[in-house]
Amino acid sequence: MNYYILLGPPGAGKGTQAKLIVEKCGYLHISTGDLLRGEIARNTELGKQAAEIINRGDLVPDAIVEGMIKNKIVENPNVKGFLFDGFPRTIAQAESLDVMLEEFGGKVDSVLSITLDDSLVFERIQHRAQIEGRKDDAEPATIQRRIANYHDKTEPLISYYKEKGNYHEIEGNDTIEAVFNNLLPLLN
Ligand code: AMP
């Protein structure tokens, strides 16, 4: 079983690349953002809790997303591999994922980190706001908050995975095809 992580700031193109990777390689794509938006759409208790946090640009508590990931792994024992998109986002989540995968006899095979400058992140999210209508894409202050959270809480994962030796960086300021072609050799 292979486990891959797509890392990168909001708007780096993780979701777009995940779709292409899944078409080509057949891994199961798990986006914690999509799962949370599903909970919000169904108006579940968890969705109600998460909506407020997401709409102000903060991260939901680690335990919530860790539980979602664990459920998905348990529910899908026969897939070729997993592609995590937007998870982990904190060191605590990364450590929890390591423990979880060890329980399942696996490990993180590669971390694919799509990089993008803050100014381009901002531009891309503002553009996406007009297409997808996500609430957390709408307000400049929320976008700034998400960028700040990325730097504070998620960027430390770069050193975490560099130390483990499974970290790969791909420039995100390129065409969708070029980014995909740079990602492909890093997957089995
Ligand atoms: P995304 O679709 O990945 O941009 O995620 C949208 C929002 O969902 C984020 O801004 C967070 O509020 C929340 N979220 C998604 N994944 C995580 C995660 N791994 N940890 C905490 N919050 C998350």
PDB file of C-alpha atoms and ligand atoms in Angstrom:
ATOM      1  CA  MET A   1       0.000   0.000   0.000  1.00  0.00           C
ATOM      2  CA  ASN A   2       1.356   3.414  -0.949  1.00  0.00           C
ATOM      3  CA  TYR A   3       0.706   6.593   0.980  1.00  0.00           C
ATOM      4  CA  TYR A   4       1.389   9.993  -0.581  1.00  0.00           C
ATOM      5  CA  ILE A   5       0.918  13.500   0.725  1.00  0.00           C
ATOM      6  CA  LEU A   6       0.214  16.595  -1.343  1.00  0.00           C
ATOM      7  CA  LEU A   7       1.506  19.567   0.617  1.00  0.00           C
ATOM      8  CA  GLY A   8       1.324  23.256  -0.252  1.00  0.00           C
ATOM      9  CA  PRO A   9      -0.359  26.556   0.530  1.00  0.00           C
ATOM     10  CA  PRO A  10      -4.035  27.108  -0.293  1.00  0.00           C
ATOM     11  CA  GLY A  11      -4.433  27.673  -4.018  1.00  0.00           C
ATOM     12  CA  ALA A  12      -1.185  25.877  -4.944  1.00  0.00           C
ATOM     13  CA  GLY A  13      -3.132  23.440  -7.126  1.00  0.00           C
ATOM     14  CA  LYS A  14      -3.227  20.412  -4.814  1.00  0.00           C
ATOM     15  CA  GLY A  15      -6.840  19.512  -5.688  1.00  0.00           C
ATOM     16  CA  THR A  16      -6.280  19.948  -9.431  1.00  0.00           C
ATOM     17  CA  GLN A  17      -3.155  17.795  -9.387  1.00  0.00           C
ATOM     18  CA  ALA A  18      -4.819  15.199  -7.145  1.00  0.00           C
ATOM     19  CA  LYS A  19      -7.542  14.661  -9.762  1.00  0.00           C
ATOM     20  CA  LEU A  20      -4.940  14.132 -12.501  1.00  0.00           C
ATOM     21  CA  ILE A  21      -2.867  11.789 -10.321  1.00  0.00           C
ATOM     22  CA  VAL A  22      -5.939   9.703  -9.444  1.00  0.00           C
ATOM     23  CA  GLU A  23      -6.901   9.389 -13.143  1.00  0.00           C
ATOM     24  CA  LYS A  24      -3.412   8.206 -14.026  1.00  0.00           C
ATOM     25  CA  CYS A  25      -2.433   6.115 -10.983  1.00  0.00           C
ATOM     26  CA  GLY A  26      -5.723   5.037  -9.407  1.00  0.00           C
ATOM     27  CA  TYR A  27      -4.967   6.069  -5.834  1.00  0.00           C
ATOM     28  CA  LEU A  28      -7.779   7.044  -3.485  1.00  0.00           C
ATOM     29  CA  HIS A  29      -7.835  10.841  -3.113  1.00  0.00           C
ATOM     30  CA  ILE A  30      -8.646  12.028   0.400  1.00  0.00           C
ATOM     31  CA  SER A  31      -9.063  15.758   0.848  1.00  0.00           C
ATOM     32  CA  THR A  32      -9.842  16.739   4.436  1.00  0.00           C
ATOM     33  CA  GLY A  33     -11.157  20.077   3.111  1.00  0.00           C
ATOM     34  CA  ASP A  34     -13.642  18.242   0.836  1.00  0.00           C
ATOM     35  CA  LEU A  35     -14.666  15.925   3.678  1.00  0.00           C
ATOM     36  CA  LEU A  36     -15.284  18.897   5.970  1.00  0.00           C
ATOM     37  CA  ARG A  37     -17.256  20.742   3.264  1.00  0.00           C
ATOM     38  CA  GLY A  38     -19.339  17.540   2.911  1.00  0.00           C
ATOM     39  CA  GLU A  39     -20.107  17.631   6.641  1.00  0.00           C
ATOM     40  CA  ILE A  40     -21.099  21.300   6.351  1.00  0.00           C
ATOM     41  CA  ALA A  41     -23.342  20.597   3.339  1.00  0.00           C
ATOM     42  CA  ARG A  42     -25.106  17.804   5.281  1.00  0.00           C
ATOM     43  CA  ASN A  43     -25.418  20.137   8.267  1.00  0.00           C
ATOM     44  CA  THR A  44     -24.034  17.513  10.674  1.00  0.00           C
ATOM     45  CA  GLU A  45     -22.938  18.416  14.213  1.00  0.00           C
ATOM     46  CA  LEU A  46     -19.316  18.204  13.079  1.00  0.00           C
ATOM     47  CA  GLY A  47     -20.139  20.378  10.062  1.00  0.00           C
ATOM     48  CA  LYS A  48     -21.718  23.026  12.262  1.00  0.00           C
ATOM     49  CA  GLN A  49     -18.641  23.111  14.491  1.00  0.00           C
ATOM     50  CA  ALA A  50     -16.240  23.173  11.545  1.00  0.00           C
ATOM     51  CA  ALA A  51     -18.033  25.817   9.473  1.00  0.00           C
ATOM     52  CA  GLU A  52     -17.282  28.662  11.830  1.00  0.00           C
ATOM     53  CA  ILE A  53     -13.600  27.739  12.099  1.00  0.00           C
ATOM     54  CA  ILE A  54     -13.162  27.222   8.350  1.00  0.00           C
ATOM     55  CA  ASN A  55     -14.961  30.440   7.452  1.00  0.00           C
ATOM     56  CA  ARG A  56     -12.601  32.506   9.576  1.00  0.00           C
ATOM     57  CA  GLY A  57      -9.567  30.832   7.960  1.00  0.00           C
ATOM     58  CA  ASP A  58      -8.404  28.754  10.917  1.00  0.00           C
ATOM     59  CA  LEU A  59      -7.602  25.071  11.182  1.00  0.00           C
ATOM     60  CA  VAL A  60     -10.101  22.670  12.698  1.00  0.00           C
ATOM     61  CA  PRO A  61      -8.841  20.659  15.714  1.00  0.00           C
ATOM     62  CA  ASP A  62      -6.301  17.949  14.912  1.00  0.00           C
ATOM     63  CA  ALA A  63      -8.403  15.153  16.450  1.00  0.00           C
ATOM     64  CA  ILE A  64     -11.279  15.821  14.027  1.00  0.00           C
ATOM     65  CA  VAL A  65      -9.242  15.465  10.838  1.00  0.00           C
ATOM     66  CA  GLU A  66      -7.166  12.609  12.259  1.00  0.00           C
ATOM     67  CA  GLY A  67     -10.388  10.691  12.937  1.00  0.00           C
ATOM     68  CA  MET A  68     -11.639  11.343   9.392  1.00  0.00           C
ATOM     69  CA  ILE A  69      -8.408  10.057   7.889  1.00  0.00           C
ATOM     70  CA  LYS A  70      -8.385   6.939  10.039  1.00  0.00           C
ATOM     71  CA  ASN A  71     -11.987   6.131   9.062  1.00  0.00           C
ATOM     72  CA  LYS A  72     -11.150   6.472   5.361  1.00  0.00           C
ATOM     73  CA  ILE A  73      -8.144   4.166   5.656  1.00  0.00           C
ATOM     74  CA  VAL A  74     -10.157   1.552   7.566  1.00  0.00           C
ATOM     75  CA  GLU A  75     -13.062   1.753   5.086  1.00  0.00           C
ATOM     76  CA  ASN A  76     -10.819   1.211   2.044  1.00  0.00           C
ATOM     77  CA  PRO A  77      -8.547  -1.775   2.666  1.00  0.00           C
ATOM     78  CA  ASN A  78      -8.302  -2.793  -0.993  1.00  0.00           C
ATOM     79  CA  VAL A  79      -7.193   0.391  -2.728  1.00  0.00           C
ATOM     80  CA  LYS A  80      -3.820   0.648  -4.446  1.00  0.00           C
ATOM     81  CA  GLY A  81      -2.798   3.571  -2.313  1.00  0.00           C
ATOM     82  CA  PHE A  82      -3.886   6.822  -0.708  1.00  0.00           C
ATOM     83  CA  LEU A  83      -3.270  10.377  -1.802  1.00  0.00           C
ATOM     84  CA  PHE A  84      -3.764  12.774   1.111  1.00  0.00           C
ATOM     85  CA  ASP A  85      -4.553  16.336   0.049  1.00  0.00           C
ATOM     86  CA  GLY A  86      -4.529  19.048   2.718  1.00  0.00           C
ATOM     87  CA  PHE A  87      -3.563  16.561   5.442  1.00  0.00           C
ATOM     88  CA  PRO A  88      -1.430  16.668   7.515  1.00  0.00           C
ATOM     89  CA  ARG A  89      -1.408  20.404   8.198  1.00  0.00           C
ATOM     90  CA  THR A  90       0.290  20.455  11.616  1.00  0.00           C
ATOM     91  CA  ILE A  91       3.217  18.603  13.178  1.00  0.00           C
ATOM     92  CA  ALA A  92       0.777  16.891  15.559  1.00  0.00           C
ATOM     93  CA  GLN A  93      -1.213  15.589  12.570  1.00  0.00           C
ATOM     94  CA  ALA A  94       1.970  14.362  10.878  1.00  0.00           C
ATOM     95  CA  GLU A  95       3.022  12.496  14.016  1.00  0.00           C
ATOM     96  CA  SER A  96      -0.431  11.011  14.385  1.00  0.00           C
ATOM     97  CA  LEU A  97      -0.371   9.889  10.726  1.00  0.00           C
ATOM     98  CA  ASP A  98       2.971   8.155  11.268  1.00  0.00           C
ATOM     99  CA  VAL A  99       1.544   6.237  14.230  1.00  0.00           C
ATOM    100  CA  MET A 100      -1.601   5.365  12.271  1.00  0.00           C
ATOM    101  CA  LEU A 101       0.280   4.109   9.217  1.00  0.00           C
ATOM    102  CA  GLU A 102       2.600   2.052  11.383  1.00  0.00           C
ATOM    103  CA  GLU A 103      -0.489   0.339  12.811  1.00  0.00           C
ATOM    104  CA  PHE A 104      -1.518  -0.487   9.236  1.00  0.00           C
ATOM    105  CA  GLY A 105       2.012  -1.685   8.415  1.00  0.00           C
ATOM    106  CA  GLY A 106       2.798   1.266   6.143  1.00  0.00           C
ATOM    107  CA  LYS A 107       4.558   4.615   6.039  1.00  0.00           C
ATOM    108  CA  VAL A 108       4.439   7.878   4.122  1.00  0.00           C
ATOM    109  CA  ASP A 109       6.160   7.030   0.829  1.00  0.00           C
ATOM    110  CA  SER A 110       6.544  10.553  -0.565  1.00  0.00           C
ATOM    111  CA  VAL A 111       5.611  14.085   0.313  1.00  0.00           C
ATOM    112  CA  LEU A 112       4.932  16.139  -2.802  1.00  0.00           C
ATOM    113  CA  SER A 113       5.195  19.775  -1.852  1.00  0.00           C
ATOM    114  CA  ILE A 114       3.835  22.287  -4.370  1.00  0.00           C
ATOM    115  CA  THR A 115       5.359  25.700  -3.689  1.00  0.00           C
ATOM    116  CA  LEU A 116       3.809  29.084  -4.535  1.00  0.00           C
ATOM    117  CA  ASP A 117       4.655  32.644  -3.464  1.00  0.00           C
ATOM    118  CA  ASP A 118       2.150  34.369  -1.156  1.00  0.00           C
ATOM    119  CA  SER A 119       1.242  37.016  -3.761  1.00  0.00           C
ATOM    120  CA  LEU A 120       0.295  34.286  -6.246  1.00  0.00           C
ATOM    121  CA  VAL A 121      -1.608  32.364  -3.566  1.00  0.00           C
ATOM    122  CA  PHE A 122      -3.671  35.474  -2.986  1.00  0.00           C
ATOM    123  CA  GLU A 123      -4.356  36.009  -6.704  1.00  0.00           C
ATOM    124  CA  ARG A 124      -5.315  32.393  -7.307  1.00  0.00           C
ATOM    125  CA  ILE A 125      -7.706  32.225  -4.372  1.00  0.00           C
ATOM    126  CA  GLN A 126      -9.416  35.441  -5.408  1.00  0.00           C
ATOM    127  CA  HIS A 127      -9.831  33.968  -8.878  1.00  0.00           C
ATOM    128  CA  ARG A 128     -11.159  30.665  -7.461  1.00  0.00           C
ATOM    129  CA  ALA A 129     -13.667  32.599  -5.322  1.00  0.00           C
ATOM    130  CA  GLN A 130     -15.438  33.690  -8.504  1.00  0.00           C
ATOM    131  CA  ILE A 131     -15.594  30.139  -9.866  1.00  0.00           C
ATOM    132  CA  GLU A 132     -16.290  27.918  -6.847  1.00  0.00           C
ATOM    133  CA  GLY A 133     -17.971  30.350  -4.452  1.00  0.00           C
ATOM    134  CA  ARG A 134     -16.225  29.005  -1.336  1.00  0.00           C
ATOM    135  CA  LYS A 135     -16.960  31.214   1.667  1.00  0.00           C
ATOM    136  CA  ASP A 136     -13.379  30.942   2.945  1.00  0.00           C
ATOM    137  CA  ASP A 137     -12.104  32.240  -0.428  1.00  0.00           C
ATOM    138  CA  ALA A 138     -14.255  35.377  -0.379  1.00  0.00           C
ATOM    139  CA  GLU A 139     -12.725  37.784   2.154  1.00  0.00           C
ATOM    140  CA  PRO A 140      -9.142  39.092   1.827  1.00  0.00           C
ATOM    141  CA  ALA A 141      -8.731  38.923   5.633  1.00  0.00           C
ATOM    142  CA  THR A 142      -9.688  35.229   5.615  1.00  0.00           C
ATOM    143  CA  ILE A 143      -7.251  34.505   2.802  1.00  0.00           C
ATOM    144  CA  GLN A 144      -4.488  36.278   4.761  1.00  0.00           C
ATOM    145  CA  ARG A 145      -5.358  34.249   7.847  1.00  0.00           C
ATOM    146  CA  ARG A 146      -5.112  30.988   5.882  1.00  0.00           C
ATOM    147  CA  ILE A 147      -1.735  32.050   4.447  1.00  0.00           C
ATOM    148  CA  ALA A 148      -0.501  32.941   7.960  1.00  0.00           C
ATOM    149  CA  ASN A 149      -1.707  29.594   9.309  1.00  0.00           C
ATOM    150  CA  TYR A 150       0.094  27.853   6.472  1.00  0.00           C
ATOM    151  CA  HIS A 151       3.380  29.549   7.393  1.00  0.00           C
ATOM    152  CA  ASP A 152       2.983  29.069  11.154  1.00  0.00           C
ATOM    153  CA  LYS A 153       1.467  25.617  11.403  1.00  0.00           C
ATOM    154  CA  THR A 154       1.974  23.748   8.131  1.00  0.00           C
ATOM    155  CA  GLU A 155       5.360  24.920   6.861  1.00  0.00           C
ATOM    156  CA  PRO A 156       7.197  23.243   9.793  1.00  0.00           C
ATOM    157  CA  LEU A 157       6.225  19.963   8.095  1.00  0.00           C
ATOM    158  CA  ILE A 158       8.839  20.721   5.433  1.00  0.00           C
ATOM    159  CA  SER A 159      11.709  20.178   7.910  1.00  0.00           C
ATOM    160  CA  TYR A 160       9.838  17.267   9.492  1.00  0.00           C
ATOM    161  CA  TYR A 161       9.694  15.360   6.208  1.00  0.00           C
ATOM    162  CA  LYS A 162      13.079  16.580   4.934  1.00  0.00           C
ATOM    163  CA  GLU A 163      14.596  14.865   7.966  1.00  0.00           C
ATOM    164  CA  LYS A 164      12.779  11.673   7.076  1.00  0.00           C
ATOM    165  CA  GLY A 165      14.159  11.882   3.526  1.00  0.00           C
ATOM    166  CA  ASN A 166      10.853  11.536   1.671  1.00  0.00           C
ATOM    167  CA  TYR A 167      10.283  15.231   0.833  1.00  0.00           C
ATOM    168  CA  HIS A 168      10.079  16.519  -2.763  1.00  0.00           C
ATOM    169  CA  GLU A 169       9.439  20.077  -3.904  1.00  0.00           C
ATOM    170  CA  ILE A 170       7.685  21.084  -7.124  1.00  0.00           C
ATOM    171  CA  GLU A 171       7.317  24.700  -8.340  1.00  0.00           C
ATOM    172  CA  GLY A 172       3.609  25.507  -8.490  1.00  0.00           C
ATOM    173  CA  ASN A 173       3.889  28.634 -10.623  1.00  0.00           C
ATOM    174  CA  ASP A 174       3.706  26.717 -13.878  1.00  0.00           C
ATOM    175  CA  THR A 175       1.063  25.234 -16.164  1.00  0.00           C
ATOM    176  CA  ILE A 176      -1.122  22.415 -14.798  1.00  0.00           C
ATOM    177  CA  GLU A 177       0.521  20.023 -17.293  1.00  0.00           C
ATOM    178  CA  ALA A 178       4.065  21.039 -16.323  1.00  0.00           C
ATOM    179  CA  VAL A 179       3.385  20.630 -12.606  1.00  0.00           C
ATOM    180  CA  PHE A 180       1.811  17.227 -13.290  1.00  0.00           C
ATOM    181  CA  ASN A 181       4.791  16.100 -15.382  1.00  0.00           C
ATOM    182  CA  ASN A 182       7.120  17.066 -12.546  1.00  0.00           C
ATOM    183  CA  LEU A 183       4.974  15.207  -9.999  1.00  0.00           C
ATOM    184  CA  LEU A 184       4.550  11.954 -11.908  1.00  0.00           C
ATOM    185  CA  PRO A 185       8.101  10.596 -11.566  1.00  0.00           C
ATOM    186  CA  LEU A 186       7.760  10.956  -7.788  1.00  0.00           C
ATOM    187  CA  LEU A 187       4.861   8.473  -7.664  1.00  0.00           C
ATOM    188  CA  ASN A 188       5.016   4.683  -8.071  1.00  0.00           C
TER     189      ASN A 188
HETATM  190  P1  AMP B   1      -8.765  23.039   1.925  1.00  0.00           P
HETATM  191  O1  AMP B   1      -9.904  22.626   1.063  1.00  0.00           O
HETATM  192  O2  AMP B   1      -7.699  21.969   2.023  1.00  0.00           O
HETATM  193  O3  AMP B   1      -8.206  24.373   1.552  1.00  0.00           O
HETATM  194  O4  AMP B   1      -9.332  23.176   3.410  1.00  0.00           O
HETATM  195  C1  AMP B   1     -10.333  24.134   3.724  1.00  0.00           C
HETATM  196  C2  AMP B   1     -10.343  24.374   5.217  1.00  0.00           C
HETATM  197  O5  AMP B   1     -10.681  23.166   5.902  1.00  0.00           O
HETATM  198  C3  AMP B   1      -8.999  24.799   5.819  1.00  0.00           C
HETATM  199  O6  AMP B   1      -8.759  26.187   5.701  1.00  0.00           O
HETATM  200  C4  AMP B   1      -9.204  24.370   7.277  1.00  0.00           C
HETATM  201  O7  AMP B   1     -10.036  25.263   7.977  1.00  0.00           O
HETATM  202  C5  AMP B   1      -9.959  23.061   7.118  1.00  0.00           C
HETATM  203  N1  AMP B   1      -9.017  21.933   7.005  1.00  0.00           N
HETATM  204  C6  AMP B   1      -8.804  21.143   5.921  1.00  0.00           C
HETATM  205  N2  AMP B   1      -7.870  20.226   6.169  1.00  0.00           N
HETATM  206  C7  AMP B   1      -7.463  20.438   7.445  1.00  0.00           C
HETATM  207  C8  AMP B   1      -6.495  19.830   8.291  1.00  0.00           C
HETATM  208  N3  AMP B   1      -5.728  18.810   7.860  1.00  0.00           N
HETATM  209  N4  AMP B   1      -6.347  20.320   9.539  1.00  0.00           N
HETATM  210  C9  AMP B   1      -7.105  21.328  10.004  1.00  0.00           C
HETATM  211  N5  AMP B   1      -8.020  21.968   9.258  1.00  0.00           N
HETATM  212  C10 AMP B   1      -8.208  21.524   7.985  1.00  0.00           C
END
